[in-house]
Amino acid sequence: MIEISGLPRTVEPARVDELKGEVLRLLDDFVALYPRPADGWRLMLMPALPRRGRAPDAAVLVVAEKAVSHDWRPALDLRIFRKNGPEFAQVVEETKAPLFVAYDGDDPDQMRRARGDWTVRDMHALAIGSTAAAVRSAGEDRTWRTTHVVAPGIRANGAGRDRGILAALELAIAAELDRVGSDLSWPFGAAILLRAQGTGPDARSDGWAALYDRSWSMGLAPWRSLCLMRSGDDPTIATGEDWTAHELLEAERPIRGPAIERVMAMSRATAAMLVDLKPRTSDDHVHHRRAIVQLMKRQHWSPADRDHRDEDLPIRLTGNLGDLNMRFAEPIGRIAPEVHSSDDATLSDLRRLKGLVVTCGATPASVLAQLRTTDELAVDVRDLIGMDPRTTTPLSVIGHQLKRMVMGLHSPSRTRFFAMVVRQAFEYGRVEATAGPALAQALSDPELGSRLHLTVRTTTHTVGATVAQMRLVDRARGSTSRLDPSGTFRMIVTPDEVILEDRPSR
């Protein structure tokens, strides 16, 4: 093992790999002095240590050993300790550096032991684990402040070596440092850090709406939160780029500061917040309804809410192209099976949908289940962002949904959702694409959703329309199907029809 210290903290991972290669080549030049081990050299490039006499931004004791990679190069000046030993004791006793303990969220005794050794200093807990584990922990009696850290696909006990968990840990630390620096109180017993990367023409609003959807789907109240914002963001939240955070999350006093600035500058996230893990109450459902009404007013709709306390009573939205009914419910998809059947005969003409159902969990499966059950379109709050009362119809809202379904992985329910929209073009719109005959055959193929799949590669938005670049993929042909231009086409969703046409030549 060769350990080299002094690596700049902002160096890119690709550059680290280059440096390792250069060191290995240098060792080959001195093989006579330093014979190569049988299993090869192991290199570890470590960040530069803090200057002598200067306290780091924070000290982090990592007791969840399997969940945090040794190859962690944070943007902050962090002293990272793997053992609760003399070196950590020196930082505790001789500096005023804020202390954090990263532990396995399913094993709170790890935190109890670490905290019990150092009662003279306050320690902030970073619980690493799944979303479900974080929600379960809300009812437990813990005497320390906790930020639960979750990354997509991350579980405690081994999968946390993904860079996502390290980025989330560092942002949680930055949030706590800047919260204390801004003299903001900690309003939670325990909180969970949520991050989102928004897409589309208003990526910031899309990111905040995605966090709202995720919080609500977890059983939490999204407005019981602290939003994290970069220092350069518009301080007038109500009218600036983060107006959605103001309308949905009531973000009057976000956390800002140099630590968040440094971490988010290196992050792809467009929005992040700490959400209280306390389960929501019946009053929160009233608040939820009121927040969505306020969002629609901000986008120049005229919502008529006759009884804002009756969750089952729909709201009527008045727009230039007609009225829309909107109500609130839990997503049917949570109990509906994955959709594999090619029989979508029960789906109505999408132009004649009865209204919208805000579920904050409108997956392709739940959208299809809702349509079969009530002829209503299940939507997320994300789908409401950018809804213009001058150009919006139920069909154009489906176009909005396409932007969050851009994904390379195949899914039976996602294919069925796309097929539903493509079928609209054949029955009520226009088909001008060369791939039209192949698509028509695929729509009636019993293997649609298993062997045959529809995917969306990109989406763009124009005034009143969504344009999706699509592909018909035959898994039996392997990767060559992806390269076959005959299976590509462009789908345009307008307020009153769906059009299939060839992609323009470059």
Coordinates of C-alpha atoms in Angstrom, one line a residue:
M1 CA 0.0 0.0 0.0
I2 CA 1.3 3.5 -0.9
E3 CA -0.5 6.4 0.5
I4 CA 0.1 9.9 -1.0
S5 CA -1.2 12.9 0.9
G6 CA -1.7 16.5 -0.5
L7 CA -4.3 15.9 -3.2
P8 CA -6.3 19.1 -3.9
R9 CA -9.9 18.7 -2.7
T10 CA -11.5 19.9 -5.9
V11 CA -9.6 17.6 -8.2
E12 CA -11.9 15.7 -10.6
P13 CA -12.1 11.8 -10.3
A14 CA -10.8 11.4 -13.9
R15 CA -7.7 13.4 -13.0
V16 CA -7.2 11.2 -9.9
D17 CA -7.1 8.1 -12.1
E18 CA -4.5 9.8 -14.4
L19 CA -2.3 10.6 -11.4
K20 CA -2.5 7.0 -10.2
G21 CA -1.4 5.8 -13.6
E22 CA 1.5 8.2 -13.6
V23 CA 2.6 7.0 -10.2
L24 CA 2.4 3.4 -11.3
R25 CA 4.5 4.2 -14.4
L26 CA 7.1 5.9 -12.1
L27 CA 7.3 2.9 -9.9
D28 CA 8.0 0.7 -12.9
D29 CA 11.0 2.9 -13.6
F30 CA 12.4 2.1 -10.2
V31 CA 11.5 -1.6 -10.1
A32 CA 15.1 -2.5 -9.2
L33 CA 14.7 -0.5 -6.0
Y34 CA 11.1 -1.2 -5.3
P35 CA 10.1 -4.7 -6.6
R36 CA 6.5 -4.9 -7.6
P37 CA 4.3 -6.9 -5.2
A38 CA 2.7 -10.1 -6.5
D39 CA -0.8 -8.6 -6.3
G40 CA 0.3 -5.2 -7.6
W41 CA 0.6 -1.8 -6.0
R42 CA -2.3 -0.4 -4.1
L43 CA -2.4 3.4 -4.2
M44 CA -4.4 5.7 -2.0
L45 CA -4.4 9.5 -2.9
M46 CA -5.5 11.5 0.2
P47 CA -6.7 15.1 0.4
A48 CA -4.3 17.7 1.8
L49 CA -4.3 17.7 5.6
P50 CA -5.5 21.0 7.3
R51 CA -2.7 23.4 8.0
R52 CA -1.2 23.0 11.5
G53 CA -3.0 25.1 14.1
R54 CA -6.1 25.5 12.0
A55 CA -9.3 23.7 12.7
P56 CA -11.1 22.0 9.8
D57 CA -14.6 22.9 8.7
A58 CA -15.8 19.8 10.6
A59 CA -14.7 16.4 11.9
V60 CA -16.6 13.4 10.8
L61 CA -16.4 10.1 12.7
V62 CA -17.5 7.3 10.3
V63 CA -18.7 4.3 12.2
A64 CA -20.9 3.0 9.3
E65 CA -17.7 1.6 7.8
K66 CA -19.4 -0.4 5.0
A67 CA -21.5 2.5 3.8
V68 CA -18.8 5.1 3.2
S69 CA -16.0 4.7 0.7
H70 CA -12.4 5.3 1.7
D71 CA -11.9 7.2 -1.5
W72 CA -13.9 10.3 -0.3
R73 CA -12.6 13.6 -1.5
P74 CA -15.0 16.3 -0.2
A75 CA -15.1 19.9 -1.3
L76 CA -15.2 20.9 2.3
D77 CA -12.2 20.8 4.6
L78 CA -13.2 17.7 6.6
R79 CA -11.2 15.6 8.9
I80 CA -12.5 12.0 8.4
F81 CA -11.9 9.4 11.1
R82 CA -12.6 5.7 10.8
K83 CA -12.0 5.0 14.5
N84 CA -13.1 6.6 17.7
G85 CA -9.5 6.7 18.9
P86 CA -6.8 9.1 20.0
E87 CA -6.7 11.2 16.8
F88 CA -10.4 11.8 17.0
A89 CA -10.1 12.6 20.7
Q90 CA -7.5 15.2 19.9
V91 CA -9.9 17.0 17.6
V92 CA -12.7 16.8 20.1
E93 CA -10.6 18.1 23.0
E94 CA -8.3 20.6 21.3
T95 CA -10.4 22.2 18.6
K96 CA -13.8 23.7 18.2
A97 CA -14.5 21.9 14.9
P98 CA -18.2 20.9 14.6
L99 CA -18.5 17.1 15.1
F100 CA -20.5 14.7 13.0
V101 CA -21.1 10.9 13.3
A102 CA -22.0 9.0 10.2
Y103 CA -23.7 5.7 11.3
D104 CA -25.8 2.9 9.9
G105 CA -29.4 4.2 10.2
D106 CA -30.6 0.7 11.1
D107 CA -28.2 0.5 14.0
P108 CA -28.7 3.6 16.3
D109 CA -26.5 2.0 18.9
Q110 CA -23.5 3.0 16.8
M111 CA -24.5 6.6 17.5
R112 CA -25.2 6.0 21.1
R113 CA -21.8 4.6 21.7
A114 CA -20.0 7.4 19.9
R115 CA -22.0 10.0 21.6
G116 CA -21.5 8.4 25.0
D117 CA -17.8 8.7 24.7
W118 CA -17.9 12.4 24.3
T119 CA -20.7 14.0 26.3
V120 CA -18.7 17.2 26.6
R121 CA -19.2 18.1 22.9
D122 CA -22.4 18.3 20.8
M123 CA -22.5 15.8 17.9
H124 CA -24.8 15.9 14.8
A125 CA -25.9 12.5 13.6
L126 CA -25.8 11.5 10.0
A127 CA -28.0 8.3 9.6
I128 CA -27.2 6.4 6.4
G129 CA -29.9 4.1 5.1
S130 CA -33.1 3.7 3.1
T131 CA -36.0 6.1 2.9
A132 CA -38.2 3.5 4.6
A133 CA -35.8 3.2 7.5
A134 CA -35.7 7.0 7.9
V135 CA -39.5 7.1 8.1
R136 CA -39.6 4.3 10.6
S137 CA -37.2 6.0 12.8
A138 CA -39.4 9.1 13.2
G139 CA -41.3 7.5 16.1
E140 CA -38.2 6.4 18.0
D141 CA -36.9 8.4 21.1
R142 CA -33.5 9.7 20.2
T143 CA -31.8 12.5 22.1
W144 CA -29.6 13.8 19.3
R145 CA -30.2 15.9 16.1
T146 CA -30.3 13.6 13.1
T147 CA -30.1 14.2 9.4
H148 CA -31.0 11.0 7.5
V149 CA -29.1 10.6 4.2
V150 CA -30.4 8.6 1.4
A151 CA -29.1 8.3 -2.2
P152 CA -31.0 6.5 -5.1
G153 CA -30.5 2.8 -4.8
I154 CA -28.5 3.1 -1.7
R155 CA -28.9 0.8 1.3
A156 CA -26.9 0.6 4.4
N157 CA -24.5 -2.4 4.8
G158 CA -22.6 -2.1 1.6
A159 CA -24.0 -0.2 -1.4
G160 CA -23.0 3.2 -0.1
R161 CA -19.8 3.3 -2.1
D162 CA -21.7 5.0 -4.8
R163 CA -20.6 8.7 -5.2
G164 CA -24.2 9.7 -4.6
I165 CA -24.1 8.8 -0.9
L166 CA -20.9 10.8 -0.4
A167 CA -22.3 13.9 -2.1
A168 CA -25.4 13.6 0.1
L169 CA -23.4 13.3 3.2
E170 CA -21.3 16.3 2.4
L171 CA -24.4 18.4 1.6
A172 CA -26.0 17.4 4.9
I173 CA -22.8 18.5 6.7
A174 CA -22.8 21.8 4.7
A175 CA -26.4 22.4 5.6
E176 CA -25.7 22.0 9.3
L177 CA -22.6 24.2 9.2
D178 CA -24.5 27.0 7.5
R179 CA -27.6 26.6 9.6
V180 CA -25.5 27.2 12.7
G181 CA -23.6 30.0 11.0
S182 CA -26.9 31.7 10.1
D183 CA -28.3 31.3 13.6
L184 CA -31.3 29.3 12.3
S185 CA -32.9 27.0 14.8
W186 CA -33.2 23.3 14.2
P187 CA -37.0 22.9 14.0
F188 CA -37.1 19.1 13.8
G189 CA -36.5 16.0 15.9
A190 CA -35.1 14.3 12.9
A191 CA -34.9 15.4 9.2
I192 CA -34.2 13.7 5.9
L193 CA -32.1 15.3 3.2
L194 CA -33.8 15.2 -0.2
R195 CA -32.1 16.4 -3.5
A196 CA -33.4 16.7 -7.0
Q197 CA -32.1 17.5 -10.5
G198 CA -34.8 19.4 -12.3
T199 CA -35.3 19.2 -16.0
G200 CA -37.1 21.2 -18.7
P201 CA -37.2 24.9 -19.5
D202 CA -37.7 25.8 -15.8
A203 CA -35.3 23.3 -14.1
R204 CA -35.3 25.0 -10.7
S205 CA -39.1 24.9 -10.4
D206 CA -39.1 21.3 -11.6
G207 CA -36.6 20.4 -9.0
W208 CA -38.6 22.0 -6.1
A209 CA -41.8 20.3 -7.4
A210 CA -40.0 17.0 -7.5
L211 CA -39.0 17.4 -3.8
Y212 CA -42.6 18.3 -2.9
D213 CA -43.9 15.1 -4.7
R214 CA -41.3 12.9 -3.0
S215 CA -42.0 14.4 0.5
W216 CA -45.7 13.9 0.2
S217 CA -45.4 10.4 -1.2
M218 CA -43.3 9.5 1.9
G219 CA -46.1 10.6 4.2
L220 CA -44.4 13.9 5.2
A221 CA -45.5 17.5 5.1
P222 CA -43.2 19.2 2.5
W223 CA -43.6 22.7 4.0
R224 CA -42.1 21.5 7.3
S225 CA -38.7 21.9 5.9
L226 CA -35.6 24.0 5.4
C227 CA -34.6 24.7 1.8
L228 CA -31.0 24.8 0.9
M229 CA -30.0 27.6 -1.5
R230 CA -26.8 28.8 -3.0
S231 CA -25.7 32.3 -1.9
G232 CA -25.9 33.7 -5.4
D233 CA -29.5 32.8 -5.8
D234 CA -32.1 35.5 -5.9
P235 CA -32.8 36.5 -2.3
T236 CA -36.3 37.6 -3.2
I237 CA -37.7 34.1 -3.2
A238 CA -41.3 35.1 -4.0
T239 CA -40.4 36.6 -7.3
G240 CA -37.0 35.1 -8.2
E241 CA -36.0 31.8 -9.8
D242 CA -37.1 29.9 -6.7
W243 CA -40.7 31.2 -6.7
T244 CA -41.9 27.6 -6.6
A245 CA -40.2 27.0 -3.3
H246 CA -42.0 30.0 -2.0
E247 CA -45.4 28.9 -3.2
L248 CA -45.2 25.2 -2.4
L249 CA -42.8 25.1 0.6
E250 CA -43.2 28.6 2.1
A251 CA -39.4 29.0 2.1
E252 CA -39.2 32.3 3.8
R253 CA -35.8 31.7 5.5
P254 CA -33.7 29.2 3.5
I255 CA -30.3 28.0 4.6
R256 CA -27.6 29.8 2.7
G257 CA -23.9 30.0 3.3
P258 CA -20.4 29.3 2.0
A259 CA -20.4 25.6 2.8
I260 CA -23.6 25.0 0.8
E261 CA -22.2 27.2 -2.0
R262 CA -19.1 25.1 -2.3
V263 CA -20.9 21.7 -2.2
M264 CA -23.7 22.6 -4.5
A265 CA -21.3 24.2 -7.0
M266 CA -20.0 20.7 -7.6
S267 CA -23.4 19.0 -7.6
R268 CA -25.9 18.3 -10.4
A269 CA -28.8 18.9 -8.0
T270 CA -30.9 22.0 -8.7
A271 CA -32.9 21.8 -5.4
A272 CA -32.3 20.4 -2.0
M273 CA -34.1 20.6 1.4
L274 CA -34.3 19.1 4.9
V275 CA -37.7 17.7 5.6
D276 CA -39.2 17.0 9.1
L277 CA -39.7 13.2 9.5
K278 CA -42.8 13.7 11.7
P279 CA -45.8 12.1 9.9
R280 CA -48.4 14.5 8.5
T281 CA -51.8 15.0 10.1
S282 CA -55.3 15.5 8.7
D283 CA -54.7 19.3 8.8
D284 CA -51.8 18.8 6.4
H285 CA -54.2 17.6 3.7
V286 CA -55.9 20.9 3.8
H287 CA -52.6 22.7 3.6
H288 CA -51.6 20.5 0.7
R289 CA -54.8 21.4 -1.2
R290 CA -54.2 25.1 -0.5
A291 CA -50.6 25.0 -1.7
I292 CA -51.6 23.5 -5.0
V293 CA -54.3 26.1 -5.4
Q294 CA -51.8 28.8 -4.7
L295 CA -49.4 27.3 -7.3
M296 CA -52.1 27.4 -10.0
K297 CA -53.0 31.0 -9.2
R298 CA -49.3 31.9 -9.5
Q299 CA -49.5 30.5 -13.0
H300 CA -52.5 32.7 -13.9
W301 CA -55.2 30.1 -13.5
S302 CA -58.5 30.9 -11.8
P303 CA -59.2 28.1 -9.4
A304 CA -62.7 27.8 -7.9
D305 CA -62.4 26.0 -4.6
R306 CA -65.8 25.9 -3.0
D307 CA -64.7 24.0 0.1
H308 CA -61.0 23.9 0.7
R309 CA -61.4 21.5 3.7
D310 CA -63.2 18.8 1.6
E311 CA -60.4 16.8 0.0
D312 CA -62.8 14.8 -2.2
L313 CA -64.4 17.9 -3.7
P314 CA -62.7 18.8 -7.0
I315 CA -61.3 22.2 -7.8
R316 CA -62.4 23.8 -11.1
L317 CA -59.6 25.4 -13.0
T318 CA -60.7 27.9 -15.7
G319 CA -58.5 28.3 -18.7
N320 CA -58.8 29.7 -22.2
L321 CA -59.4 26.3 -23.8
G322 CA -62.0 25.1 -21.3
D323 CA -62.3 24.1 -17.7
L324 CA -60.4 21.4 -15.9
N325 CA -61.5 19.6 -12.7
M326 CA -58.7 18.8 -10.2
R327 CA -59.0 16.6 -7.1
F328 CA -56.6 15.0 -4.7
A329 CA -56.1 11.3 -3.9
E330 CA -53.5 8.6 -3.1
P331 CA -52.1 6.9 -6.2
I332 CA -53.9 3.8 -7.3
G333 CA -50.5 2.5 -8.6
R334 CA -49.5 1.6 -5.0
I335 CA -51.9 -1.3 -5.1
A336 CA -52.2 -1.9 -8.8
P337 CA -50.1 -4.6 -10.5
E338 CA -47.5 -3.9 -13.1
V339 CA -49.2 -3.4 -16.5
H340 CA -48.3 -6.1 -19.1
S341 CA -51.6 -6.6 -21.0
S342 CA -51.8 -5.1 -24.5
D343 CA -55.5 -4.6 -24.1
D344 CA -56.0 -0.9 -23.5
A345 CA -59.5 -0.8 -24.9
T346 CA -60.9 0.6 -21.7
L347 CA -58.9 3.8 -22.1
S348 CA -61.0 6.7 -23.5
D349 CA -60.1 9.3 -26.0
L350 CA -57.5 11.3 -24.1
R351 CA -59.0 14.6 -25.2
R352 CA -62.1 13.7 -23.2
L353 CA -60.6 12.9 -19.8
K354 CA -62.8 13.9 -16.9
G355 CA -60.1 15.8 -15.0
L356 CA -56.8 15.6 -13.1
V357 CA -56.0 13.7 -9.9
V358 CA -53.0 15.1 -7.9
T359 CA -51.4 12.0 -6.3
C360 CA -47.7 13.0 -6.0
G361 CA -47.0 9.4 -7.1
A362 CA -48.1 9.3 -10.7
T363 CA -45.9 6.5 -12.1
P364 CA -46.8 5.1 -15.5
A365 CA -48.5 2.2 -13.8
S366 CA -50.6 4.4 -11.6
V367 CA -51.5 6.7 -14.5
L368 CA -52.8 3.7 -16.5
A369 CA -54.6 2.3 -13.5
Q370 CA -56.3 5.7 -12.8
L371 CA -57.4 6.0 -16.4
R372 CA -59.0 2.5 -16.3
T373 CA -60.7 3.2 -13.0
T374 CA -62.1 6.8 -13.4
D375 CA -61.1 8.2 -16.8
E376 CA -59.0 10.8 -14.9
L377 CA -55.3 11.6 -15.4
A378 CA -53.1 11.0 -12.3
V379 CA -50.5 13.8 -12.1
D380 CA -47.6 14.8 -10.0
V381 CA -47.0 18.4 -8.9
R382 CA -44.1 18.4 -11.4
D383 CA -46.7 18.0 -14.2
L384 CA -48.4 21.2 -13.1
I385 CA -45.3 23.3 -13.5
G386 CA -45.5 25.4 -16.7
M387 CA -49.3 24.7 -17.2
D388 CA -50.3 27.8 -19.2
P389 CA -54.1 28.5 -19.0
R390 CA -54.0 29.8 -22.6
T391 CA -52.8 26.5 -24.1
T392 CA -53.5 23.7 -21.6
T393 CA -55.9 20.7 -22.1
P394 CA -55.8 17.2 -20.6
L395 CA -53.9 16.1 -23.6
S396 CA -51.2 18.7 -23.2
V397 CA -50.8 17.7 -19.6
I398 CA -49.9 14.2 -20.8
G399 CA -47.2 15.9 -22.9
H400 CA -45.9 17.5 -19.7
Q401 CA -45.5 14.0 -18.2
L402 CA -43.2 12.8 -20.9
K403 CA -40.3 15.0 -19.7
R404 CA -40.0 13.0 -16.5
M405 CA -40.1 9.7 -18.3
V406 CA -36.9 10.2 -20.3
M407 CA -35.1 7.0 -19.3
G408 CA -33.0 4.5 -21.1
L409 CA -34.2 1.5 -19.0
H410 CA -37.1 -0.5 -20.4
S411 CA -40.3 -0.8 -18.4
P412 CA -43.5 -2.6 -19.3
S413 CA -45.7 0.1 -17.7
R414 CA -43.7 2.9 -19.3
T415 CA -44.0 1.3 -22.7
R416 CA -47.7 0.9 -22.1
F417 CA -48.0 4.6 -21.2
F418 CA -46.1 5.6 -24.4
A419 CA -48.2 3.2 -26.4
M420 CA -51.4 4.9 -25.1
V421 CA -50.2 8.3 -26.4
V422 CA -49.0 6.8 -29.7
R423 CA -52.4 5.1 -30.2
Q424 CA -54.0 8.5 -29.8
A425 CA -52.2 9.6 -33.0
F426 CA -53.5 6.6 -34.9
E427 CA -57.1 7.1 -33.8
Y428 CA -57.5 10.8 -33.4
G429 CA -54.4 12.5 -34.7
R430 CA -51.9 12.3 -37.6
V431 CA -49.3 9.6 -38.5
E432 CA -46.8 10.9 -41.0
A433 CA -43.7 8.9 -39.7
T434 CA -42.0 6.3 -41.9
A435 CA -42.1 4.0 -38.8
G436 CA -46.0 4.2 -38.8
P437 CA -46.6 0.6 -40.1
A438 CA -44.1 -0.9 -37.6
L439 CA -45.7 1.1 -34.8
A440 CA -49.2 0.0 -35.8
Q441 CA -48.1 -3.6 -35.8
A442 CA -46.4 -3.2 -32.4
L443 CA -49.5 -1.6 -30.8
S444 CA -51.4 -4.9 -31.3
D445 CA -48.4 -7.2 -30.6
P446 CA -48.9 -9.3 -27.4
E447 CA -45.2 -8.9 -26.7
L448 CA -45.4 -5.1 -26.4
G449 CA -43.9 -4.4 -23.0
S450 CA -41.8 -7.6 -22.9
R451 CA -39.9 -8.0 -26.2
L452 CA -41.0 -4.7 -27.8
H453 CA -40.5 -1.4 -26.0
L454 CA -41.1 2.3 -26.6
T455 CA -38.6 4.7 -25.2
V456 CA -38.3 8.5 -25.0
R457 CA -34.8 9.8 -25.6
T458 CA -35.3 13.6 -25.2
T459 CA -38.2 16.1 -24.9
T460 CA -38.4 19.7 -25.8
H461 CA -41.2 22.2 -25.2
T462 CA -42.6 24.9 -27.4
V463 CA -45.6 27.1 -26.9
G464 CA -48.5 24.8 -26.4
A465 CA -46.7 21.6 -27.5
T466 CA -44.3 18.9 -26.3
V467 CA -41.9 17.2 -28.8
A468 CA -40.5 13.8 -27.8
Q469 CA -37.8 12.0 -29.7
M470 CA -38.9 8.3 -29.5
R471 CA -37.7 4.9 -30.5
L472 CA -39.3 1.4 -30.9
V473 CA -36.8 -1.1 -29.5
D474 CA -36.9 -4.9 -30.2
R475 CA -35.0 -6.6 -27.5
A476 CA -34.7 -9.8 -29.5
R477 CA -32.4 -7.9 -31.9
G478 CA -30.2 -6.8 -29.1
S479 CA -28.2 -3.5 -29.3
T480 CA -28.6 -3.3 -33.1
S481 CA -32.2 -2.3 -32.6
R482 CA -31.1 0.9 -30.9
L483 CA -29.0 1.8 -33.9
D484 CA -31.7 1.1 -36.5
P485 CA -33.0 4.5 -37.7
S486 CA -36.2 2.9 -39.0
G487 CA -37.5 2.6 -35.4
T488 CA -37.0 6.3 -34.6
F489 CA -39.7 8.9 -34.9
R490 CA -40.8 12.2 -33.4
M491 CA -44.1 12.5 -31.4
I492 CA -45.6 16.0 -31.0
V493 CA -48.3 16.4 -28.3
T494 CA -50.4 19.5 -28.9
P495 CA -53.5 20.7 -26.9
D496 CA -55.8 18.8 -29.3
E497 CA -53.9 16.1 -31.1
V498 CA -50.9 13.8 -31.2
I499 CA -48.7 13.8 -34.4
L500 CA -46.1 11.2 -35.4
E501 CA -43.6 12.3 -37.9
D502 CA -40.0 11.5 -39.0
R503 CA -37.2 13.1 -37.2
P504 CA -35.7 16.0 -39.2
S505 CA -32.4 15.2 -40.9
R506 CA -29.4 16.9 -39.4

